[in-house]
XYZ file of C-alpha atoms in Angstrom:
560
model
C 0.000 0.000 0.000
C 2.965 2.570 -0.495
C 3.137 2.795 3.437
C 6.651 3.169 4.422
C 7.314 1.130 8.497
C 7.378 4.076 10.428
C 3.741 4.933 9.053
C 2.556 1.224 9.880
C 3.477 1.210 13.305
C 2.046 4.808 13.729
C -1.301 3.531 12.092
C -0.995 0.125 14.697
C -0.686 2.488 17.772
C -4.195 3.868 19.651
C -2.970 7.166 20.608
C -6.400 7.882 22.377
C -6.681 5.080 24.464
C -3.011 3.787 24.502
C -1.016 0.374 23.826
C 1.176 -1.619 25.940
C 5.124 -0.794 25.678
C 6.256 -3.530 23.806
C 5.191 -6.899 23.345
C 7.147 -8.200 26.086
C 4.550 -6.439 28.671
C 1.560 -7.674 27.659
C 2.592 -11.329 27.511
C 4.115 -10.823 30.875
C 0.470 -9.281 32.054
C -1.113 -12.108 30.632
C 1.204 -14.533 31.975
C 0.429 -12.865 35.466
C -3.639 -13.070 34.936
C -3.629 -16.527 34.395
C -0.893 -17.938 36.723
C -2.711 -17.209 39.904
C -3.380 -18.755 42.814
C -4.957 -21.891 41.387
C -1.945 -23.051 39.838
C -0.294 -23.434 42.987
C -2.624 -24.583 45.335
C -5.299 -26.663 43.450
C -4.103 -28.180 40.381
C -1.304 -30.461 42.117
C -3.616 -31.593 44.338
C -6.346 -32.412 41.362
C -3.335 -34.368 40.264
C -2.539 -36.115 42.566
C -6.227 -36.876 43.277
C -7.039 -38.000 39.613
C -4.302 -40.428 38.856
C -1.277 -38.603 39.017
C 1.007 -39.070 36.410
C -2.250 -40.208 34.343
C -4.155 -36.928 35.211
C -1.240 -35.401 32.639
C -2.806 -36.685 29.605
C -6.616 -35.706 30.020
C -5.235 -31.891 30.958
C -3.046 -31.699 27.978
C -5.607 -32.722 25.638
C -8.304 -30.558 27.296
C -5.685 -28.017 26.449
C -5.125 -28.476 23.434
C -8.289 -28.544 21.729
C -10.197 -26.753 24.375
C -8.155 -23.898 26.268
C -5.602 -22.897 23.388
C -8.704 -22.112 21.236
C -10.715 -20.265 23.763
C -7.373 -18.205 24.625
C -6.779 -17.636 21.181
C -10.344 -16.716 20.103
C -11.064 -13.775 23.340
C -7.164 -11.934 22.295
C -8.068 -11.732 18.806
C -11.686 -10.595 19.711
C -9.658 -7.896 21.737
C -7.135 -7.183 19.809
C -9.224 -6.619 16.459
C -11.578 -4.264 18.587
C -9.407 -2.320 20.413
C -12.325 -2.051 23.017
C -12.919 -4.100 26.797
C -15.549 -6.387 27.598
C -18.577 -4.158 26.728
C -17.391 -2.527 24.003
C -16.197 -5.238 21.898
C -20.087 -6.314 21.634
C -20.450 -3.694 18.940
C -19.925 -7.125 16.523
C -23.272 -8.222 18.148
C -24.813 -5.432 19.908
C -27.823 -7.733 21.373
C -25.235 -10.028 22.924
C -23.798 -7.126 25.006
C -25.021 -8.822 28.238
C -22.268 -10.790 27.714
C -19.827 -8.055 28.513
C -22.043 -6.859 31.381
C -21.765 -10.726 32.768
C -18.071 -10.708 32.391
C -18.189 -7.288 34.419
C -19.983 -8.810 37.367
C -17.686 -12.512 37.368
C -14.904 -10.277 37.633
C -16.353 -7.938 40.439
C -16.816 -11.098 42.746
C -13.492 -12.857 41.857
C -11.804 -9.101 42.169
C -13.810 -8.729 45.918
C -12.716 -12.104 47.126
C -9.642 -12.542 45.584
C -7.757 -9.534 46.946
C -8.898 -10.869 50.217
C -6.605 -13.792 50.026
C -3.921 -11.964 49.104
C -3.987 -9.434 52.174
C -4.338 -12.720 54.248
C -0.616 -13.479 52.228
C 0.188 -10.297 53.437
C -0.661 -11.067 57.144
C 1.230 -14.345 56.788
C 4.127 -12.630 55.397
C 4.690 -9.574 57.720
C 3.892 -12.199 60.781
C 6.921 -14.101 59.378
C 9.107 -11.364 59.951
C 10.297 -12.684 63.243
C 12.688 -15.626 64.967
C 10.137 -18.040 65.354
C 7.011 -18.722 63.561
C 3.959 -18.226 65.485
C 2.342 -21.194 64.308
C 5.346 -23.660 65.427
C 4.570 -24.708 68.899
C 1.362 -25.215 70.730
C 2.150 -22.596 73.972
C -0.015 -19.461 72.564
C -3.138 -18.327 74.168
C -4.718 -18.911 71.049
C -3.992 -22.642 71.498
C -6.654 -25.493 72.779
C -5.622 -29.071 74.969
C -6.315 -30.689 71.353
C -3.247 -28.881 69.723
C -0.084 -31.434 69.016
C 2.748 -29.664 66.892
C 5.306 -31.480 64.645
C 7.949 -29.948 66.777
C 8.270 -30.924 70.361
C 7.532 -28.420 73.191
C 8.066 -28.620 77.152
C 4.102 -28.898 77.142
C 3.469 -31.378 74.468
C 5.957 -33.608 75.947
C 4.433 -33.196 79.659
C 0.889 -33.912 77.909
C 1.656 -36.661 75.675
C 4.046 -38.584 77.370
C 3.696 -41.306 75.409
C 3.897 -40.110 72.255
C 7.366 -40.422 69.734
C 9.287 -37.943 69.925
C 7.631 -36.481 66.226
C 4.330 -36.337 67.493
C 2.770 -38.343 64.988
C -0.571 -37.029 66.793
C -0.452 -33.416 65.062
C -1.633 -34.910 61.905
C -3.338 -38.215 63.013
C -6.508 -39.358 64.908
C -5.213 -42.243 66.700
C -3.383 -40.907 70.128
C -5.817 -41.311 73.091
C -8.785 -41.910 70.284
C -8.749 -38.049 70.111
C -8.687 -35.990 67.283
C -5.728 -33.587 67.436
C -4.501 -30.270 65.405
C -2.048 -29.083 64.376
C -0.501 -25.422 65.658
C -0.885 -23.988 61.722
C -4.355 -25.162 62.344
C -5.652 -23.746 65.279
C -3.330 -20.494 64.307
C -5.280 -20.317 61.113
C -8.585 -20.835 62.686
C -8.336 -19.159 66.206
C -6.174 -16.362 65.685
C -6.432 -15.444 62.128
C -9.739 -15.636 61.363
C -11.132 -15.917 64.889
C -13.979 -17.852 62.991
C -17.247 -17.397 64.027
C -19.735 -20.822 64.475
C -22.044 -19.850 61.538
C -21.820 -18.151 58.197
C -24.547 -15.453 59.941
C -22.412 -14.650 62.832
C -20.424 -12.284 61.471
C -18.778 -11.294 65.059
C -16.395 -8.579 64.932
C -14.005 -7.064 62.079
C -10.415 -8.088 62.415
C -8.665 -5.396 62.064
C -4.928 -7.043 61.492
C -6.628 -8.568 57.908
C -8.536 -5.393 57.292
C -5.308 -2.817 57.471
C -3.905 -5.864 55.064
C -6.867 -5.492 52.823
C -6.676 -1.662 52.845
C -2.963 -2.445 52.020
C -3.632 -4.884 48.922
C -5.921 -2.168 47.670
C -3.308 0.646 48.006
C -0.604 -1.634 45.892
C -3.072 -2.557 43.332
C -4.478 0.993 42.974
C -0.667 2.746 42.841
C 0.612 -0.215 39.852
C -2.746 0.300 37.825
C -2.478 4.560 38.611
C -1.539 5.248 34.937
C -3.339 2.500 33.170
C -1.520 -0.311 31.393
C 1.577 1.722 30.963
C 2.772 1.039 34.524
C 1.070 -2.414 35.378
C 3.164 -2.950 32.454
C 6.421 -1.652 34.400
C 5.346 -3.566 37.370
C 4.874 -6.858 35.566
C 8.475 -7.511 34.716
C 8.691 -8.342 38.413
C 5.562 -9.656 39.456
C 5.125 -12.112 36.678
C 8.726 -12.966 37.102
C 9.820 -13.847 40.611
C 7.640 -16.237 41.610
C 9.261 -18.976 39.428
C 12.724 -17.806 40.841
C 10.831 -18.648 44.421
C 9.584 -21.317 42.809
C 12.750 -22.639 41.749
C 14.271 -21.379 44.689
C 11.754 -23.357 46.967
C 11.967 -26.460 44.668
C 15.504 -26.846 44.913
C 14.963 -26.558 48.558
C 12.294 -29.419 48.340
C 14.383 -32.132 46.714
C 16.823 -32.339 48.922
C 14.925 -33.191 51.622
C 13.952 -36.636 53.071
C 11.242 -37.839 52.040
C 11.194 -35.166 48.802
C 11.266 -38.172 46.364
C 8.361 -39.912 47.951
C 6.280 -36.796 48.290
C 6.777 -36.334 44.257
C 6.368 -40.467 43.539
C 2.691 -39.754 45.043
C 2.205 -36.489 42.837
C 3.452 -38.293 39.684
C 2.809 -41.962 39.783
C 0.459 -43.260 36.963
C -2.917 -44.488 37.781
C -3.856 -45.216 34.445
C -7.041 -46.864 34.985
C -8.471 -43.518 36.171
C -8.395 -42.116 32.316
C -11.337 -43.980 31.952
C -13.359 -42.291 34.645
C -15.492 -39.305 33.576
C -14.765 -37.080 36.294
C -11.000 -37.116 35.379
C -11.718 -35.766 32.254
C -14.040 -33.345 33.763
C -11.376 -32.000 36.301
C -9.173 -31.904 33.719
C -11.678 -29.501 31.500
C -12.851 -27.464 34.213
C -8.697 -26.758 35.328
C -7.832 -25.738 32.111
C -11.055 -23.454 31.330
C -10.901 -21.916 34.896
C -6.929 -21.491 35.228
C -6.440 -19.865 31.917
C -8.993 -16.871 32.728
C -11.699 -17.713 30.245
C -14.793 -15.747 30.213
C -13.523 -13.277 33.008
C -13.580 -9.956 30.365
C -9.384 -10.029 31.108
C -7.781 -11.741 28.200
C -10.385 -9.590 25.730
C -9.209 -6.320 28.000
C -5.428 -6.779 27.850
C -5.497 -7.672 23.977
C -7.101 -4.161 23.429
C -4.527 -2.534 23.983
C -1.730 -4.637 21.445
C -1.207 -2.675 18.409
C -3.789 -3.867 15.764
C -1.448 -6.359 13.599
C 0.139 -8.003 17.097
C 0.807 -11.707 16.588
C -1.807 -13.018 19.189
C -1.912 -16.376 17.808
C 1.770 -16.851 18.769
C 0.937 -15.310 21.746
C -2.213 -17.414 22.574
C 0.019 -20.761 22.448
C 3.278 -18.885 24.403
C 0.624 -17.729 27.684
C -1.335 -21.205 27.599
C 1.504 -23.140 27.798
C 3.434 -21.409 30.041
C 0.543 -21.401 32.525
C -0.036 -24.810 32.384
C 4.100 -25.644 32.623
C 3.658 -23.583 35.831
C 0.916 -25.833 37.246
C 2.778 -28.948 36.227
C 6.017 -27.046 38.002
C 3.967 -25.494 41.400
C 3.138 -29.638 41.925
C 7.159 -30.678 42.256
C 7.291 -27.841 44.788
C 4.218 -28.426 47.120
C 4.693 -32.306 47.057
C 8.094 -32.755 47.357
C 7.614 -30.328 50.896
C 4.804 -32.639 51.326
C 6.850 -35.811 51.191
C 9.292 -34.401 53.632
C 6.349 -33.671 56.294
C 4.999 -37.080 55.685
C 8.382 -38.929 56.517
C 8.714 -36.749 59.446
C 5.091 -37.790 61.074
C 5.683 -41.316 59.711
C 2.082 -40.803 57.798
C 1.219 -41.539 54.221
C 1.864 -38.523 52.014
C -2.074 -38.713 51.468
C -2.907 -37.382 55.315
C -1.107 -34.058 54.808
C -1.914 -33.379 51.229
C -4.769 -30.407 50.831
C -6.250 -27.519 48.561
C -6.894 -24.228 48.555
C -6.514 -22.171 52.049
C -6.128 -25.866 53.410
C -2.621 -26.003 51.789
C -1.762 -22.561 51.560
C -2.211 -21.388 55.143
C -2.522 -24.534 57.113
C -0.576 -27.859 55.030
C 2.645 -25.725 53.411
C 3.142 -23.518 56.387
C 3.428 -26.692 59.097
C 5.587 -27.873 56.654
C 7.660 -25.245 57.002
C 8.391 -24.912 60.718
C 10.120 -28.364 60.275
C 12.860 -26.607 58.045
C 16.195 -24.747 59.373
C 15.590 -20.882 59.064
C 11.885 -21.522 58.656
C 11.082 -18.301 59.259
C 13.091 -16.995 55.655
C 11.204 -19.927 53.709
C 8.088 -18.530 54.637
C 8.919 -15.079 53.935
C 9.510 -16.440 50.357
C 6.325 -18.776 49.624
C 4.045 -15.951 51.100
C 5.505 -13.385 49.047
C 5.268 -15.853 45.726
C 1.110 -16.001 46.732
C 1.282 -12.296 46.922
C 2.670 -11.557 43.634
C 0.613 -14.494 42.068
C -2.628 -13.098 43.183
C -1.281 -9.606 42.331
C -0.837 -10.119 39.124
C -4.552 -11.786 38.696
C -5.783 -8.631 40.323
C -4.469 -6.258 38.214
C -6.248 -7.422 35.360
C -8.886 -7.760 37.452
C -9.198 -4.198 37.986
C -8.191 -2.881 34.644
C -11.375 -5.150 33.021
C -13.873 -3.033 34.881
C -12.010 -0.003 34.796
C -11.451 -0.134 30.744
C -14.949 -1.010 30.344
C -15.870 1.850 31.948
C -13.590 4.159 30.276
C -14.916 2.692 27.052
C -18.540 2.549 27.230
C -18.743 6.445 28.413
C -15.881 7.279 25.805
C -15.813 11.075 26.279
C -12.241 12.098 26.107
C -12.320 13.510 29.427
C -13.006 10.133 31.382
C -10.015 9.123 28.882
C -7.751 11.566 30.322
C -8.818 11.516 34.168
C -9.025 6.960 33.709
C -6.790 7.496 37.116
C -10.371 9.024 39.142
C -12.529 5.520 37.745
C -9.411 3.409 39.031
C -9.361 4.636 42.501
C -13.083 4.599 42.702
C -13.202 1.388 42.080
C -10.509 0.266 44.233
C -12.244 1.719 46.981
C -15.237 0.639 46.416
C -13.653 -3.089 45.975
C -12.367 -2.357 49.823
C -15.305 -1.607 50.859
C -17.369 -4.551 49.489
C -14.429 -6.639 50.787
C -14.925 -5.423 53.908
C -17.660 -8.646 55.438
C -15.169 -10.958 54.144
C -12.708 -9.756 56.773
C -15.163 -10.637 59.551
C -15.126 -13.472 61.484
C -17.538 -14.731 59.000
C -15.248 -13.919 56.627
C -14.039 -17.260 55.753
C -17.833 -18.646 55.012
C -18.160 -15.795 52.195
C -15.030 -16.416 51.102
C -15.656 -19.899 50.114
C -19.083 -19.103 49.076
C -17.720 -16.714 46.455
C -15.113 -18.661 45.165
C -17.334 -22.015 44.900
C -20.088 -20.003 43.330
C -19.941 -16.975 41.659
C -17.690 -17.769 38.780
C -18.253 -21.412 38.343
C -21.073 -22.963 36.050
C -21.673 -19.051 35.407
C -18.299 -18.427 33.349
C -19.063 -21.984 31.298
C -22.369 -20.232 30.276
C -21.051 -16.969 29.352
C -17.734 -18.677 27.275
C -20.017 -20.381 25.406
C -22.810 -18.000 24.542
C -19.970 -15.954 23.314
C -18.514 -18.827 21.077
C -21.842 -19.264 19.465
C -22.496 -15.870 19.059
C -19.048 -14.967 17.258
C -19.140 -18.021 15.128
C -22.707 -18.207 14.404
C -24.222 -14.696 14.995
C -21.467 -12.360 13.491
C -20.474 -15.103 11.624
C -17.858 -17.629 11.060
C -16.580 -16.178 7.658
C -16.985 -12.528 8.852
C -14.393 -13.583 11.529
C -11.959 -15.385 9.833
C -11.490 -12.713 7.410
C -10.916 -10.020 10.144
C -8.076 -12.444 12.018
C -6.894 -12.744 8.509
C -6.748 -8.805 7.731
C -5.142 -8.393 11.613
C -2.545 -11.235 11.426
C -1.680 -11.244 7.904
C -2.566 -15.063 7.901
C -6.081 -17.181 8.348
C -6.694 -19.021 11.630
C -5.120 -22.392 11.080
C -7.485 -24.741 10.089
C -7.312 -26.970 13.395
C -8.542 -23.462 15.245
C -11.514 -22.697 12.882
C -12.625 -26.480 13.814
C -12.251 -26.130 17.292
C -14.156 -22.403 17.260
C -16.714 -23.523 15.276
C -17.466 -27.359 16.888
C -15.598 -28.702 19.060
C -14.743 -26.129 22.130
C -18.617 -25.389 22.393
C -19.186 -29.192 22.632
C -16.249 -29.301 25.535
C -18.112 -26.365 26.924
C -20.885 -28.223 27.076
C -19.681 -31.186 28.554
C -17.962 -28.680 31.357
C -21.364 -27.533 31.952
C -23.129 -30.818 32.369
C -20.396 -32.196 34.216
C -20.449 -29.166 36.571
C -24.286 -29.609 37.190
C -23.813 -33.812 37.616
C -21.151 -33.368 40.131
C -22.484 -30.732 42.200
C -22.995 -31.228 45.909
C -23.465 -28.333 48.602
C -20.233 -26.323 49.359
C -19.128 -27.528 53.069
C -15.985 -26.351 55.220
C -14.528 -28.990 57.419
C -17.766 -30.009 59.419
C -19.736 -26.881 58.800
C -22.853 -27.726 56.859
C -24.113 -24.377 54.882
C -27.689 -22.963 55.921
C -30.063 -23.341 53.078
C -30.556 -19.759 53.090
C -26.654 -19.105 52.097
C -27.432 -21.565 49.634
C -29.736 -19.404 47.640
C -27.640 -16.427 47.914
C -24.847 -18.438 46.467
C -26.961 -19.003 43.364
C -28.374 -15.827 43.195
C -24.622 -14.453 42.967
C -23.967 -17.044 39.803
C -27.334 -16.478 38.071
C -26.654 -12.634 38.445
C -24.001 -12.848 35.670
C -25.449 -14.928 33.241
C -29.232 -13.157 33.706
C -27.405 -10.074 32.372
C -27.260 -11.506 28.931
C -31.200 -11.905 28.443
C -32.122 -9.139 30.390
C -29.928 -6.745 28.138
C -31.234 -8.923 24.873
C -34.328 -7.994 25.744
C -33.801 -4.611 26.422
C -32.449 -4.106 23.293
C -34.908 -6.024 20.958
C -37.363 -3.499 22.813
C -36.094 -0.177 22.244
C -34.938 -1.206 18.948
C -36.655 0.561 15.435
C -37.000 -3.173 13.953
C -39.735 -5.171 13.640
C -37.977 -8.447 13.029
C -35.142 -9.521 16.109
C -32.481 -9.342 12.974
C -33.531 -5.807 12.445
């Protein structure tokens, strides 16, 4: 076209709404969104739980033809727009209750989440001292039932005849009573200072609400001038948790009972392949680790210049994130191992999930090492910068969204005001979660407000792209962006088989599903029906604004 390079790159580039720095930031970013917490404290376990070794070839292929596709399809949508979550739905304007249902999965993950993370926080500033406070069993916070993997003057004088490694902090079998362990009861009676009931919500703890207020003050200061310093920040947040990682790792193996930890992670069961819910787990990991639905891949490919290589990039995020889950596992287990060799119990007793490993397992694990106190320093401030970097796109999704639905050149320029208002508002809303309640919301949240929900929304918005705008119409634009069609493999799995996997998430999630639980607490009914409320809210947004639309329309057909 006579265009000389300088002019190309100068017609790629949004100077109204801006573009990432280079390439390098944006794949960092996205690298960041989708290794998050999960990855480190859920899928080894799912491993482990699902055949180990055997788990590996269900999640690759659910990768392959399900989450590289999805990934690939939402940052050329993205990309090719130049628009968030809402505005992208210009393609289909009737289908914008999709972006409006993206808006609200992220709120809830974006309340919750950040409430981990300044629990991370508390963990890792309460490191800062000689001696763990969750080693020994001699707090106030401490009950007669508490039994510590480390020996104390009192746990001696109480069990006298117990070993001396206390097989009893992780068992049920000394005196027939059930014992805990210090993490435990450190977690549970002086962390949270849980309440008996999700309705009780007690008092506020202040220790995890100056955290939260803390979380909210990093996230709103790296996301202060838009992507072009959350793109500064990224080079370190995205990057040094796989030195602590590594760092951890190589402290793993060489302890005893590292290789047996890994043997359980690893070890084929291959007759599990041909159990359903394998292959479910394996689909629901991959959809829910990579981000899928959440409004964040769509917002971060908005701002790549227009004829960015996003397919490359696609494959480079998907795999790394996976790599990382596959990686987290050596870590967690091989600690694991070590624990389990030093209660003399099978590797299976200590292995957990979620805040279960995170803040109870990996921590007791810890205490057993020299200069425990340094090791924890390190894994806390890996779950900080993992959940950090989730959060930032987090934010920037309902931000940009804003920013782009009212469009007026002065939200454009003042994008800074929107950011902080809803960072604070995010605070406040996260506020009942740092009750003593707290945890019950928590959970509620994270089991219910983006699960079947984002399956819906993913695959409404397949349909509607391939079906509804149109298959051809699409293919041509990825062509006229990339300089190259989507490979043919991709316009198969866009057009039938990801919706079909989608599908099968779906079903599976609905076959599977029993009432969320925590330890022995049984969830009122009533809690029950907010959960669902909370996961219908996102996905009622799509008929509700179809409606809406079809009725203040000119038309007299739904085409028109």
């Amino acid at each position: 076209n006579g265009a000389v390079p300088g002019e190309q790159v100068k017609k790629d580039e949004n100077s109204r709404r801006g573009n990432w720095g280079n390439q390098i930031e944006f794949v960092l970013t996205s690298v960041g969104y989708a290794v998050g917490l999960g990855n480190v404290w859920r899928f080894p376990y799912l491993c482990y739980r699902n055949g180990g070794g055997a788990f590996m070839f269900p999640y690759f292929i659910m990768l392959v033809f399900c989450g590289i596709p999805l990934f690939f399809l939402e940052l050329s949508f993205g990309q090719f727009t130049s628009l968030g979550c809402l505005g992208v739905w210009k393609v289909s304007p009737m289908f914008k209750g999709v972006g409006y249902g993206m808006m609200v999965v992220s709120t809830y993950i974006g309340i919750y989440y950040n409430v981990v993370i300044c629990i991370a926080f508390y963990y890792f500033f309460t490191s800062m001292t000689n001696l763990l406070p969750w080693t020994y069993c001699n707090n106030p916070w401490n009950t007669p039932d508490c039994s510590g993997v480390v020996g104390t003057p009192r746990a001696n004088a109480t069990f006298a005849n117990v070993t001396a490694n206390l097989v009893s902090g992780l068992t049920e079998v000394v005196n027939r009573t059930k014992r805990t362990s210090p993490s435990e009861e450190y977690w549970r009676n002086y962390v949270l200072n849980i309440s008996d009931g999700i309705g009780n919500f007690g008092e506020v703890r202040l220790p995890i609400l100056g955290c939260l207020a803390i979380s909210w003050v990093v996230v709103f200061l790296c996301l202060i001038r838009g992507v072009k310093s959350s793109g500064k920040v990224v080079y370190f947040t995205a990057t040094f948790p796989y030195i602590v990682l590594t760092i951890l790792f190589i402290r793993g193996i060489t302890l005893d009972g590292a290789i047996s930890g890994i043997q359980y992670y690893l070890t084929p069961q291959w007759q599990k392949i041909l159990d359903a819910k394998v292959w479910g787990d394996a689909a629901s990991q991959i959809f829910y680790s990579l981000g899928c639905a959440w409004g964040g891949l769509i917002t971060m490919a908005s701002y790549n210049k227009f004829h960015n290589n996003c397919f490359r990039d696609s494959i480079i995020i998907s795999v790394t994130n996976c790599a990382t889950s596959v990686y987290a596992g050596f870590v967690i287990f091989s600690i694991l191992g070590f624990m389990a060799q030093h209660l003399g119990v099978d590797v299976s007793e200590v292995a957990d999930q979620g805040p279960g490993l995170a803040f109870v397992a990996y921590p007791e694990a810890l205490t057993l090492l020299p200069i425990s106190p340094l090791w924890s320093l390190l894994f806390f401030f890996m779950l900080i910068l993992l959940g950090l970097g989730t959060q930032f796109c987090l934010l920037e999704t309902l931000v940009t969204a804003v920013v782009d639905e009212i469009g007026t050149d002065w939200i454009i320029r003042n994008k800074t005001y929107i950011t902080l208002a809803v960072a604070v508002l995010g605070f406040l809303l996260g506020v009942p979660l740092t009750t003593q309640a707290g945890i019950y919301w928590l959970l509620l949240m994270d089991n219910y407000a983006a699960s079947f929900s984002l399956v819906i929304i993913s695959c409404i918005m397949c349909i509607c792209i391939m079906y509804v705008y149109g298959h051809k119409n699409y293919f041509k634009d990825v062509e006229m962006m990339l300089g190259f069609p989507p490979p043919a493999f991709f316009r198969i799995c866009w057009r039938f088989i990801s919706p079909l996997i989608i599908t099968f998430i779906l079903i599976f999630t609905v076959i599977q599903y029993k009432p969320i639980t925590y330890n022995d607490y049984v969830y009122p009914n009533w809690s029950l029906v907010i959960a669902f409320c909370m996961a219908l809210s996102s996905v009622i947004c799509i008929p509700v604004y179809a409606i809406f639309k079809i009725a203040m329309s000119d038309g007299t057909t739904i085409l028109e």
